[in-house]
PDB file of C-alpha atoms in Angstrom:
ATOM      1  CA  UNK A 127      24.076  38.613   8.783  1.00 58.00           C
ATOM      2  CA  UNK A 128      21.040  37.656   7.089  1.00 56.00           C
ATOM      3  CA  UNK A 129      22.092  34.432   6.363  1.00 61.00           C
ATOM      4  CA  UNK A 130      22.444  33.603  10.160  1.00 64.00           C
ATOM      5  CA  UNK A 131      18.925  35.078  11.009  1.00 64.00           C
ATOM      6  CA  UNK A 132      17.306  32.958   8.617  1.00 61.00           C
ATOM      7  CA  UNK A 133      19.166  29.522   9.774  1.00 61.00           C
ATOM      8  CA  UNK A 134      18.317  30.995  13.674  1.00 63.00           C
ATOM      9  CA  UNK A 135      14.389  31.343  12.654  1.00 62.00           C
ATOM     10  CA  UNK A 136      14.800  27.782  10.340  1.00 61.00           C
ATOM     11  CA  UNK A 137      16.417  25.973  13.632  1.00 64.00           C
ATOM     12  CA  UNK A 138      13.471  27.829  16.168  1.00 69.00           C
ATOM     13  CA  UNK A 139      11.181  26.779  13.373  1.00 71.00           C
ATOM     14  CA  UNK A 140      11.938  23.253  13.293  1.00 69.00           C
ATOM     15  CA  UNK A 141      12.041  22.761  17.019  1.00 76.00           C
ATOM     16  CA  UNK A 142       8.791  23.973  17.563  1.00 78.00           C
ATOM     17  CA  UNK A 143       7.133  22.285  15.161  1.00 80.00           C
ATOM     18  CA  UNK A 144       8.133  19.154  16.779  1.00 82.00           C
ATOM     19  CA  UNK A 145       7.241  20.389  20.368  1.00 82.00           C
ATOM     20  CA  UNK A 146       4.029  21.163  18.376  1.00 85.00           C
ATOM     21  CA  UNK A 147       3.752  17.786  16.953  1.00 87.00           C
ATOM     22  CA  UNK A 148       4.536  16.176  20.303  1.00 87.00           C
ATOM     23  CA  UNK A 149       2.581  17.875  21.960  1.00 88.00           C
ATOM     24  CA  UNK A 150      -0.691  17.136  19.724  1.00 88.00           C
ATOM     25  CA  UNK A 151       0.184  13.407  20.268  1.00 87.00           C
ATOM     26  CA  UNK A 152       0.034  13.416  23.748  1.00 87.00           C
ATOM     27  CA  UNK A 153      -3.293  15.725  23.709  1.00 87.00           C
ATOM     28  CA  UNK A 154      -4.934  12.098  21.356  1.00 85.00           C
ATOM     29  CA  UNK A 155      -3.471  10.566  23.785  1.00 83.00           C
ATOM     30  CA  UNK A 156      -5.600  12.097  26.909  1.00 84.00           C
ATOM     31  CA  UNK A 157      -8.473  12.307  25.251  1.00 84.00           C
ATOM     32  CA  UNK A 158      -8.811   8.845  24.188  1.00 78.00           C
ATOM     33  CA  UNK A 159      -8.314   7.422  27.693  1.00 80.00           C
ATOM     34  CA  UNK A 160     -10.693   9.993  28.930  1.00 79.00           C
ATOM     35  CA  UNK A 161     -12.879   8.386  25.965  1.00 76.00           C
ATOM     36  CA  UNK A 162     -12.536   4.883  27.092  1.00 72.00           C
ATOM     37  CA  UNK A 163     -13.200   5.262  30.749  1.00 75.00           C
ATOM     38  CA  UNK A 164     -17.002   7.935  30.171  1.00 77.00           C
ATOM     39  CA  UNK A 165     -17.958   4.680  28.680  1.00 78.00           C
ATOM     40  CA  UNK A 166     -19.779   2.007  30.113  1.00 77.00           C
ATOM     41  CA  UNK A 167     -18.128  -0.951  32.071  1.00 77.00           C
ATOM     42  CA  UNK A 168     -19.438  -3.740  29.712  1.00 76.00           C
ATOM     43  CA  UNK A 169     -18.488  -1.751  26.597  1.00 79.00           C
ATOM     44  CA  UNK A 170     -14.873  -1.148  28.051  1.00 74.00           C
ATOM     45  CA  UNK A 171     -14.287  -4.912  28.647  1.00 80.00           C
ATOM     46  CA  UNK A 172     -15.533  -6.083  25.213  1.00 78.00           C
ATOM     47  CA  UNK A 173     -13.263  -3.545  23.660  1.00 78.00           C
ATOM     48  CA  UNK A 174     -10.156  -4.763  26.104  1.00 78.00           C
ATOM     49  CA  UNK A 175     -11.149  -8.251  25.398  1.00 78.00           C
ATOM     50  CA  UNK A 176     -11.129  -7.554  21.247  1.00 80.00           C
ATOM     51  CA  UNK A 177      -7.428  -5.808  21.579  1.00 78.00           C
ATOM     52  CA  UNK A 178      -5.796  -7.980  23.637  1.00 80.00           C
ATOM     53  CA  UNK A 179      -6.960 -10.959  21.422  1.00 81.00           C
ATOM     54  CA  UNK A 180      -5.863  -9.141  18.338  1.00 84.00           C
ATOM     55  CA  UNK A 181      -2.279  -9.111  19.650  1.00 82.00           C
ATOM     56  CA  UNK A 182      -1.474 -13.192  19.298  1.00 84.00           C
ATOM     57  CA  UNK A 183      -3.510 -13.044  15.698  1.00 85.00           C
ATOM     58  CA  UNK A 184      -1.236 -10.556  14.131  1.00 86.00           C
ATOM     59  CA  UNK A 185       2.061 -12.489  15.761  1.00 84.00           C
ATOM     60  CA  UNK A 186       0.144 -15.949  13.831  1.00 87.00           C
ATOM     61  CA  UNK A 187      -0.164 -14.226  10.825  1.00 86.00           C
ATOM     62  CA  UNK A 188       3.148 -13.010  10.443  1.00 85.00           C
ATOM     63  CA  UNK A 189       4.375 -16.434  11.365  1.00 85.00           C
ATOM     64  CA  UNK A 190       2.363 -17.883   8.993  1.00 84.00           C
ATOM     65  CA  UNK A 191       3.301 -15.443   6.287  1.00 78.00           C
ATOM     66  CA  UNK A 192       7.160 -15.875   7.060  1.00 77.00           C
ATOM     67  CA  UNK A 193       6.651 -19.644   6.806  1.00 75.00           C
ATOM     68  CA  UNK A 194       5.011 -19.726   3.665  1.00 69.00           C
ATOM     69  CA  UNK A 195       7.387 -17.125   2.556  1.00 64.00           C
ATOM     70  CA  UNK A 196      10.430 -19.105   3.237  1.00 62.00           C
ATOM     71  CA  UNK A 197       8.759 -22.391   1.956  1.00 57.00           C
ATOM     72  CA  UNK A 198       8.693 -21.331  -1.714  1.00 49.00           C
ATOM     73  CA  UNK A 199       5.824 -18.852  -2.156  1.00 50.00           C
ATOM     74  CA  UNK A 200       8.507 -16.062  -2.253  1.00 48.00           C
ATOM     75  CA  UNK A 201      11.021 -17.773  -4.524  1.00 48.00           C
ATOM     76  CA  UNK A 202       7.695 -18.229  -6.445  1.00 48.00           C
ATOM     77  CA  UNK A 203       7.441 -14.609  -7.836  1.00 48.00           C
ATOM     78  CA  UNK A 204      10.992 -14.544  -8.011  1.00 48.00           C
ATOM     79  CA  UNK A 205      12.003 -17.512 -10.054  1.00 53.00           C
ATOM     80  CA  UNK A 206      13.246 -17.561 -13.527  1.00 51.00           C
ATOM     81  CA  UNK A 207      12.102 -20.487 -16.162  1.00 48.00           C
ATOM     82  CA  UNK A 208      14.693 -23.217 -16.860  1.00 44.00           C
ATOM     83  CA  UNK A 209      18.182 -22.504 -18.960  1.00 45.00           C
ATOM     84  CA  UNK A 210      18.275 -23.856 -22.285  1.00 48.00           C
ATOM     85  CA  UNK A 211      21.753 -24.798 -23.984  1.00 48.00           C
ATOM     86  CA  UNK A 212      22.720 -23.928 -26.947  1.00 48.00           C
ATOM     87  CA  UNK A 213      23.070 -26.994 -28.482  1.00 48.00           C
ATOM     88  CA  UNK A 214      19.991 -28.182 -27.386  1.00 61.00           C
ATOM     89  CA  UNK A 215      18.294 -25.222 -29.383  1.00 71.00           C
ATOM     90  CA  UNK A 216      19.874 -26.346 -32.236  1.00 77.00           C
ATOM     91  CA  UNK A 217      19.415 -23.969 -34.729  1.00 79.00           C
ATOM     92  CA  UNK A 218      21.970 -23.314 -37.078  1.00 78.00           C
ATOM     93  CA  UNK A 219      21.598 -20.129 -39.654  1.00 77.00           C
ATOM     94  CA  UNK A 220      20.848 -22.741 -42.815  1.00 76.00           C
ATOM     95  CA  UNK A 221      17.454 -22.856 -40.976  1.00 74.00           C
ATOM     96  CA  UNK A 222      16.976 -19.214 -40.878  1.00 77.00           C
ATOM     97  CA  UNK A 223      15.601 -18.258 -44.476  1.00 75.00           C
ATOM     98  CA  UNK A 224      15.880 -14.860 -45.729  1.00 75.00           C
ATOM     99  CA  UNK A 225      17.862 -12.091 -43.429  1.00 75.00           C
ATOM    100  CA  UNK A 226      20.177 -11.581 -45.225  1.00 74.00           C
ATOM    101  CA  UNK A 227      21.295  -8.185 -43.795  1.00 76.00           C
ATOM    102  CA  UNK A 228      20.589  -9.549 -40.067  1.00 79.00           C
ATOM    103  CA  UNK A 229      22.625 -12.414 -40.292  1.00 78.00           C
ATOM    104  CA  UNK A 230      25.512 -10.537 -41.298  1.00 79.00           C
ATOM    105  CA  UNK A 231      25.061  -8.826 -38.182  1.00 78.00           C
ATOM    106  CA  UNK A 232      24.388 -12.006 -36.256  1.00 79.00           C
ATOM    107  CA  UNK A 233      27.720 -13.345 -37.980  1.00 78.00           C
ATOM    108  CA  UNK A 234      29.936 -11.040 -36.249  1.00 77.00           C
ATOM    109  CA  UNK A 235      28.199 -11.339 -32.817  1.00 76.00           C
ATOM    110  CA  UNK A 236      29.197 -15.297 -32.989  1.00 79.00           C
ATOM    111  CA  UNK A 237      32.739 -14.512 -34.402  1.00 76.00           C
ATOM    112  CA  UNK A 238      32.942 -11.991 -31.144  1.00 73.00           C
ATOM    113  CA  UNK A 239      31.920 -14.728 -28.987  1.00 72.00           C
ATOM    114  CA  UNK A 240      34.158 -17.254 -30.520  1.00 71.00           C
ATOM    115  CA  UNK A 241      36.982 -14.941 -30.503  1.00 69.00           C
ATOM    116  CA  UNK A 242      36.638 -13.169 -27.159  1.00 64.00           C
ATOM    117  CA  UNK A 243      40.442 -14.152 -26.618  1.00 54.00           C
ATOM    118  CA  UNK A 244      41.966 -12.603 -29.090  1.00 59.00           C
ATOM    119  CA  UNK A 245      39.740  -9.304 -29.124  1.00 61.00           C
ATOM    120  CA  UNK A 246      40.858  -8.958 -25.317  1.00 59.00           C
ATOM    121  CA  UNK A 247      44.429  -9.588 -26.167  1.00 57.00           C
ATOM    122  CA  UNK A 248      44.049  -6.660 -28.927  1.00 58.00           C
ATOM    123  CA  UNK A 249      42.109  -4.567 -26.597  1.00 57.00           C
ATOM    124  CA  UNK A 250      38.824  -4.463 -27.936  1.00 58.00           C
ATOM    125  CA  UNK A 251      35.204  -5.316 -26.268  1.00 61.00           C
ATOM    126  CA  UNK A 252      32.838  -7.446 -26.474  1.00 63.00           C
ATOM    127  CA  UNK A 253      29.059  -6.307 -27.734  1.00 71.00           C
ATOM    128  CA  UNK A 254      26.647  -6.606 -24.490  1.00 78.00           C
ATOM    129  CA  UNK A 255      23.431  -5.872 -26.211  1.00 83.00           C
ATOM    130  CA  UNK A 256      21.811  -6.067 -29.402  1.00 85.00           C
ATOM    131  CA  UNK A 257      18.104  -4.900 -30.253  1.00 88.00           C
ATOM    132  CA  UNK A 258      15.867  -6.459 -32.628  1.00 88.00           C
ATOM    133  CA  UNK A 259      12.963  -4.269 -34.021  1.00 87.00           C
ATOM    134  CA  UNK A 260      10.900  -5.565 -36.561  1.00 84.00           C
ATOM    135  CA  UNK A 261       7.230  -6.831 -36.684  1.00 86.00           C
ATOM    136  CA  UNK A 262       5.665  -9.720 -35.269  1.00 85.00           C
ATOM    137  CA  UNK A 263       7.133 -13.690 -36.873  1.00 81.00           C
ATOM    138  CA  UNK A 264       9.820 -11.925 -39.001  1.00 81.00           C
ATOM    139  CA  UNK A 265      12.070 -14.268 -37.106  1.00 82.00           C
ATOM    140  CA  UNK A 266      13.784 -12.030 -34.476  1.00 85.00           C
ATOM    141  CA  UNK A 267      13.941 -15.387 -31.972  1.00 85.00           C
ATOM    142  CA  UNK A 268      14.831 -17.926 -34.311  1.00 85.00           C
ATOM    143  CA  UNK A 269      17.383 -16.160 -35.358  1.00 85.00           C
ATOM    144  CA  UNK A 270      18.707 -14.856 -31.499  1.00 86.00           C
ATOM    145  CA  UNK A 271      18.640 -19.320 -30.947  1.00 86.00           C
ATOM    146  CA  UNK A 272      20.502 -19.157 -34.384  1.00 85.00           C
ATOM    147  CA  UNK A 273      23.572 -17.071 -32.702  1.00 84.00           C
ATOM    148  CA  UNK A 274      23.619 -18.924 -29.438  1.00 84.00           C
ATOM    149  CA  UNK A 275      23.738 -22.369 -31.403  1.00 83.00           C
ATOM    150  CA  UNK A 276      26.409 -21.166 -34.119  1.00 82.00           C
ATOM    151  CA  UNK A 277      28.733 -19.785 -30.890  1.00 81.00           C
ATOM    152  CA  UNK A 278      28.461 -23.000 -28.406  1.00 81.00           C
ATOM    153  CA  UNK A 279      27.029 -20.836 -25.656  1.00 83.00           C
ATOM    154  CA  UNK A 280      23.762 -21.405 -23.137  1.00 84.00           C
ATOM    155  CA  UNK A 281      20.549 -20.001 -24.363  1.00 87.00           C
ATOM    156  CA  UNK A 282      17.947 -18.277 -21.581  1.00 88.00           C
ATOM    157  CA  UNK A 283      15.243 -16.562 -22.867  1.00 87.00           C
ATOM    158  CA  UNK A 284      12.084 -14.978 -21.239  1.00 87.00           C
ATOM    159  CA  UNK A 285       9.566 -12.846 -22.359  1.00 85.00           C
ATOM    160  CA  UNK A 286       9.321  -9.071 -21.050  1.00 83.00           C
ATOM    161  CA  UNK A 287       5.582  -9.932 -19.510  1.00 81.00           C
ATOM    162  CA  UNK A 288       7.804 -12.414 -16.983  1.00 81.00           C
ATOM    163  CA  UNK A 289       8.857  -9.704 -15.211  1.00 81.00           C
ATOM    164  CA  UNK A 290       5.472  -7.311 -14.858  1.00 77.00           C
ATOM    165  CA  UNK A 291       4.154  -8.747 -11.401  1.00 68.00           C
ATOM    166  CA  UNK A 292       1.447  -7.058  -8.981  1.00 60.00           C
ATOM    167  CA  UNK A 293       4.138  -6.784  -5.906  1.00 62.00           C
ATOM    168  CA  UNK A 294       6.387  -3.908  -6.542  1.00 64.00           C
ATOM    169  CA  UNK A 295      10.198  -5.104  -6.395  1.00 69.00           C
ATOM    170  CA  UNK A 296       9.330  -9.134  -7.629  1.00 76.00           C
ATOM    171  CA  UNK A 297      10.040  -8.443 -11.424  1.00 79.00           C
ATOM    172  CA  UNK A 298      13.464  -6.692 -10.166  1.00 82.00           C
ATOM    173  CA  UNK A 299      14.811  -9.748  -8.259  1.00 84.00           C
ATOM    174  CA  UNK A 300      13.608 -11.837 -11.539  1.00 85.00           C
ATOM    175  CA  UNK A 301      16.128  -9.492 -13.486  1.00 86.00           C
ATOM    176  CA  UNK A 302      19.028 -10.565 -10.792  1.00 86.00           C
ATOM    177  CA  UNK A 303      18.008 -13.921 -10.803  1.00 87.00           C
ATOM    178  CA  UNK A 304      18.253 -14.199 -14.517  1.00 87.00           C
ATOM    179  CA  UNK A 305      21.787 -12.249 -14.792  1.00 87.00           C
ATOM    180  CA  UNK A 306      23.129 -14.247 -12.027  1.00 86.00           C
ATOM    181  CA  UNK A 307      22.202 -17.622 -13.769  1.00 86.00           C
ATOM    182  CA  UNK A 308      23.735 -16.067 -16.695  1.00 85.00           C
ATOM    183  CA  UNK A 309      27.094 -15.412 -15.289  1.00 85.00           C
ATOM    184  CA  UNK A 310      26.896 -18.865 -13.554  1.00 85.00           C
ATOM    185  CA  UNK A 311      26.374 -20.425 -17.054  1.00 83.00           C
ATOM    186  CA  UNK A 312      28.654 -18.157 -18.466  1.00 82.00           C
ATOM    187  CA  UNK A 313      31.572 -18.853 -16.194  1.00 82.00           C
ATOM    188  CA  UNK A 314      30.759 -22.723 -16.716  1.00 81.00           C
ATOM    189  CA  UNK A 315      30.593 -22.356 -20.782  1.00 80.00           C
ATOM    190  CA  UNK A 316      32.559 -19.756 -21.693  1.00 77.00           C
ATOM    191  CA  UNK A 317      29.546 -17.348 -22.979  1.00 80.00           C
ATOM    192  CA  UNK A 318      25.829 -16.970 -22.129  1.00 83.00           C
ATOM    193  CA  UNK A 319      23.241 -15.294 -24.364  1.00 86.00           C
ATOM    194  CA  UNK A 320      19.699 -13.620 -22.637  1.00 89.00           C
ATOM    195  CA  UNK A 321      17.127 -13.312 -25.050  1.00 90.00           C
ATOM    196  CA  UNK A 322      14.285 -10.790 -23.989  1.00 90.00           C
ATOM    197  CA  UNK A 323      11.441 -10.958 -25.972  1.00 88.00           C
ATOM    198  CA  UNK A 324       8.860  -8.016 -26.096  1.00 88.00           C
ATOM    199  CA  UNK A 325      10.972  -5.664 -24.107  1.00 89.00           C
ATOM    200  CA  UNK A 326       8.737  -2.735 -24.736  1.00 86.00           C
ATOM    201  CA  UNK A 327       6.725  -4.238 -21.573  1.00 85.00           C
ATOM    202  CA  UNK A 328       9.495  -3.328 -19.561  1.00 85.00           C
ATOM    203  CA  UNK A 329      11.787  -0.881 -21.376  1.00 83.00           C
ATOM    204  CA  UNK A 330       9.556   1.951 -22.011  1.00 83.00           C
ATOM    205  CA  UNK A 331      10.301   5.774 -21.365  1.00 80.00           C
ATOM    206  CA  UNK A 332       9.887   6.408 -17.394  1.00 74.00           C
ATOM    207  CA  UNK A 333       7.030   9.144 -16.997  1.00 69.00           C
ATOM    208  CA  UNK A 334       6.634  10.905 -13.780  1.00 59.00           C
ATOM    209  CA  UNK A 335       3.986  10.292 -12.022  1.00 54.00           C
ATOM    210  CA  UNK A 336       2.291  11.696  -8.955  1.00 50.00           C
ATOM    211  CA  UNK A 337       1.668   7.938  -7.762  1.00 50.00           C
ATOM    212  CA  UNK A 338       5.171   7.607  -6.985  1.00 48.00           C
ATOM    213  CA  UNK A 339       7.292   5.027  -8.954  1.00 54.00           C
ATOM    214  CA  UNK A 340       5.420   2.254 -11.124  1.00 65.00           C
ATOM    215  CA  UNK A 341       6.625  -1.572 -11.141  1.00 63.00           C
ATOM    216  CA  UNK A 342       8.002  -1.558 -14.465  1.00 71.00           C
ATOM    217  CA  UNK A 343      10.482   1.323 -13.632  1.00 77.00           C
ATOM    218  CA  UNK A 344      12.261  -0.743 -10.878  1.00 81.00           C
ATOM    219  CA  UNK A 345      12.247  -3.196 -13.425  1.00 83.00           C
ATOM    220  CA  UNK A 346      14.108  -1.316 -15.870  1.00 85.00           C
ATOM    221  CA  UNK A 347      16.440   0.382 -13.251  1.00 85.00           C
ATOM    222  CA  UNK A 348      17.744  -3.170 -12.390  1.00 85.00           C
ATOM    223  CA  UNK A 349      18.363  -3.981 -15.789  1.00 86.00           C
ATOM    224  CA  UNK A 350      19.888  -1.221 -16.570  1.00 86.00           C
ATOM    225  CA  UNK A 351      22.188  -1.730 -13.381  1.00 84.00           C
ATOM    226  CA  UNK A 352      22.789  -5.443 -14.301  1.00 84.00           C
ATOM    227  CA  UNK A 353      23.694  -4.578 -18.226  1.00 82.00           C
ATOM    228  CA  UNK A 354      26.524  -2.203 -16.411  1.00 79.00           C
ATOM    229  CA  UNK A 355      27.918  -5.184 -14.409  1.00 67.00           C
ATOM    230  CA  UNK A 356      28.686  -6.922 -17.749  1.00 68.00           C
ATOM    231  CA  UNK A 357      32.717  -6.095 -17.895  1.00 60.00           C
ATOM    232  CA  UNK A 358      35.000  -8.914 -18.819  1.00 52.00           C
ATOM    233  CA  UNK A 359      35.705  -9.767 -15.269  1.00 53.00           C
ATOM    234  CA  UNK A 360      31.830 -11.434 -14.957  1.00 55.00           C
ATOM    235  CA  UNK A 361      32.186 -13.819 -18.128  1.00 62.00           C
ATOM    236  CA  UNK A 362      31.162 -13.501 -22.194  1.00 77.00           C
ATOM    237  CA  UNK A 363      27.358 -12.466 -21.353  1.00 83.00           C
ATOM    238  CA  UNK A 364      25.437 -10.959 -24.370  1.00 85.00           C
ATOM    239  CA  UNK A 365      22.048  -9.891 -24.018  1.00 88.00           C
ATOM    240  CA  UNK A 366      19.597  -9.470 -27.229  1.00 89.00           C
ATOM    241  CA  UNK A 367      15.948  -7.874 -26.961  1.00 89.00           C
ATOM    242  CA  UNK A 368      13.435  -7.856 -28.880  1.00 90.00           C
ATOM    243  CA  UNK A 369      10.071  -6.102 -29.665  1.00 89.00           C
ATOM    244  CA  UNK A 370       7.807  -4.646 -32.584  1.00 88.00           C
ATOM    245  CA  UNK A 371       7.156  -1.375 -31.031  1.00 83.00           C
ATOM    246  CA  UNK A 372       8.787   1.879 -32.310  1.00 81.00           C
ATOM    247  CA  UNK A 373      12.061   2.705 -31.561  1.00 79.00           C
ATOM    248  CA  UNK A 374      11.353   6.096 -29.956  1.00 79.00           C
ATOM    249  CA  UNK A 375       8.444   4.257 -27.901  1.00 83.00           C
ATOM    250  CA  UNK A 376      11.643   2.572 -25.447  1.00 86.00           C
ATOM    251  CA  UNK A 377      13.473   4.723 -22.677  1.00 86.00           C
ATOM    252  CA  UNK A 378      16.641   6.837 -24.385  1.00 86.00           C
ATOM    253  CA  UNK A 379      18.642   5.002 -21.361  1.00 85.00           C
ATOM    254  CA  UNK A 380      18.702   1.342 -22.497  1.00 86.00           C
ATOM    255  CA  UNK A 381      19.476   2.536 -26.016  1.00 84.00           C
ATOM    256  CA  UNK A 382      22.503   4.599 -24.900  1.00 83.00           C
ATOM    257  CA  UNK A 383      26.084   3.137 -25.530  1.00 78.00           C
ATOM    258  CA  UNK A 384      27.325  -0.147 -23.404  1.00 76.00           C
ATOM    259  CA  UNK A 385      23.278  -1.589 -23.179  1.00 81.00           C
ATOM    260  CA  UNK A 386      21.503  -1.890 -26.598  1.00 83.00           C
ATOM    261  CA  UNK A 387      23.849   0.411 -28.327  1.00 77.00           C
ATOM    262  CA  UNK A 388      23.604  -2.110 -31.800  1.00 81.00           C
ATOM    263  CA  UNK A 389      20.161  -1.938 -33.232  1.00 84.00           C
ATOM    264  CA  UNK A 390      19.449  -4.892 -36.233  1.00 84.00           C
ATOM    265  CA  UNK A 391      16.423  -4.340 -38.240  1.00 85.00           C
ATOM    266  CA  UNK A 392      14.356  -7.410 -39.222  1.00 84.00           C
ATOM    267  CA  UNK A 393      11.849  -6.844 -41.985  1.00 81.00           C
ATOM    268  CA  UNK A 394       9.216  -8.764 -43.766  1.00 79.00           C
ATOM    269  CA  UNK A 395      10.711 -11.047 -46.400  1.00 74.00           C
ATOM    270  CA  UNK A 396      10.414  -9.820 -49.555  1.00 73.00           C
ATOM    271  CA  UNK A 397       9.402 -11.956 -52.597  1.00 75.00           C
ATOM    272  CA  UNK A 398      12.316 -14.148 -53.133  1.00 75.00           C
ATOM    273  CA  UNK A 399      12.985 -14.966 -49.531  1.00 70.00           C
ATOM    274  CA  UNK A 400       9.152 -15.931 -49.235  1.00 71.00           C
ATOM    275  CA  UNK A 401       9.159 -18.155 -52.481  1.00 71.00           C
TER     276      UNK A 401
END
């Protein structure tokens, strides 16, 4: 019985408040046209003149906007920087000095590329992401072009800053422009390898905030999405990030199994590898 009185006062509740609301409109309403005509007759036809000519300016600027839109200055924040191949990289792991631990790793990331056949026929899967952490020139790219030349596949790589743009939503349609070229390539080559460098500038914890959702959180959300879509039905696609920040410093989501669930440490050389 209660239960009904409350959803009886909730419905009354609502429906006044938008008689209410109504209501209030229409009360503006009267009082600006009172407004307009206790002013003088000169003022009233200026301000009829200025409204009536603001109504073909806003239809030319929204023409103008679409048409520049259309034209390329919209593909312009959503573009993606040329692929590379792999074999035009060209860098085989006799040019990567030192590592010794990472290129172990990197060893049997190519041998899962080469060998995606046979791991499907035995029912295994693929690795979709790998993480580099280590600090700044220990090598973490030369040696991501080092696995994408030793396993015949296309090479894209972009930097994590690519993606931070001013309009909200632009550095989420460069994320599905860059998987979709990837899957093209992928399809066309039998494998395609994303290298993300600096991904802390996009892969760091989500915060709440009172100013609603930042840009760099619909970033992440779309690459979290697109790292999902990578099931054996799409093509070979491995993705490998890097960055020097701290482990803890990146959101617990893209570290979770199925996105970067392989971490490879890369350390300063020690005094052999540097002789």
């Amino acid at each position: 019985m209660l239960t009904r009185i409350k959803l009886w006062f909730a419905e009354r509740w609502f429906k006044w408040m938008i008689f209410a609301l109504v209501a209030f409109a229409f009360l503006l309403f009267l009082i600006s046209i009172f407004a307009f005509f206790a002013i003088d007759s000169y003022t009233r036809l200026v301000m009829l003149a200025q409204n009536m000519l603001m109504i073909p300016l806003t239809f030319l600027s929204a023409l103008v906007f679409v048409f520049f839109y259309t034209k390329g200055f919209g593909r312009m924040f959503g573009n993606n920087k040329g692929t590379v191949r792999g074999d035009k990289v060209n860098i085989r792991f006799k040019d990567v000095v030192g590592l010794d631990n990472a290129k172990k790793e990197a060893l049997e990331v190519v041998s899962l590329l080469r060998d995606r056949a046979k791991l499907k026929a035995i029912g295994g899967q693929v690795v979709k992401g790998l993480l580099f952490f280590g600090p700044p020139g220990t090598g973490k790219t030369l040696l991501a072009k080092a696995i994408a030349t030793e396993a015949g596949i296309p090479f894209i790589s972009m930097s994590g800053s690519e993606f931070v743009e001013v309009f909200v939503g632009v550095g989420a349609s460069r994320v599905r422009n860059l998987f979709k070229t990837a899957r093209l390539q992928a399809q066309a080559h039998g494998g395609c390898l994303i290298f993300i460098d600096e991904i802390d500038a996009i892969g760091r914890s989500r915060k709440l905030s009172w100013f609603g959702s930042q840009e760099t959180d619909t970033t992440l959300n779309q690459l979290l999405t697109d790292m999902d879509g990578l099931n054996e039905s799409v093509g070979n696609v491995v993705v490998i990030g890097a960055t020097n920040a701290p482990e803890d410093s990146l959101d617990p989501a893209l570290l979770r199994a199925g996105r970067f669930d392989r971490h490879v440490h890369i350390d300063r050389p020690n005094l052999h590898e540097r002789v």
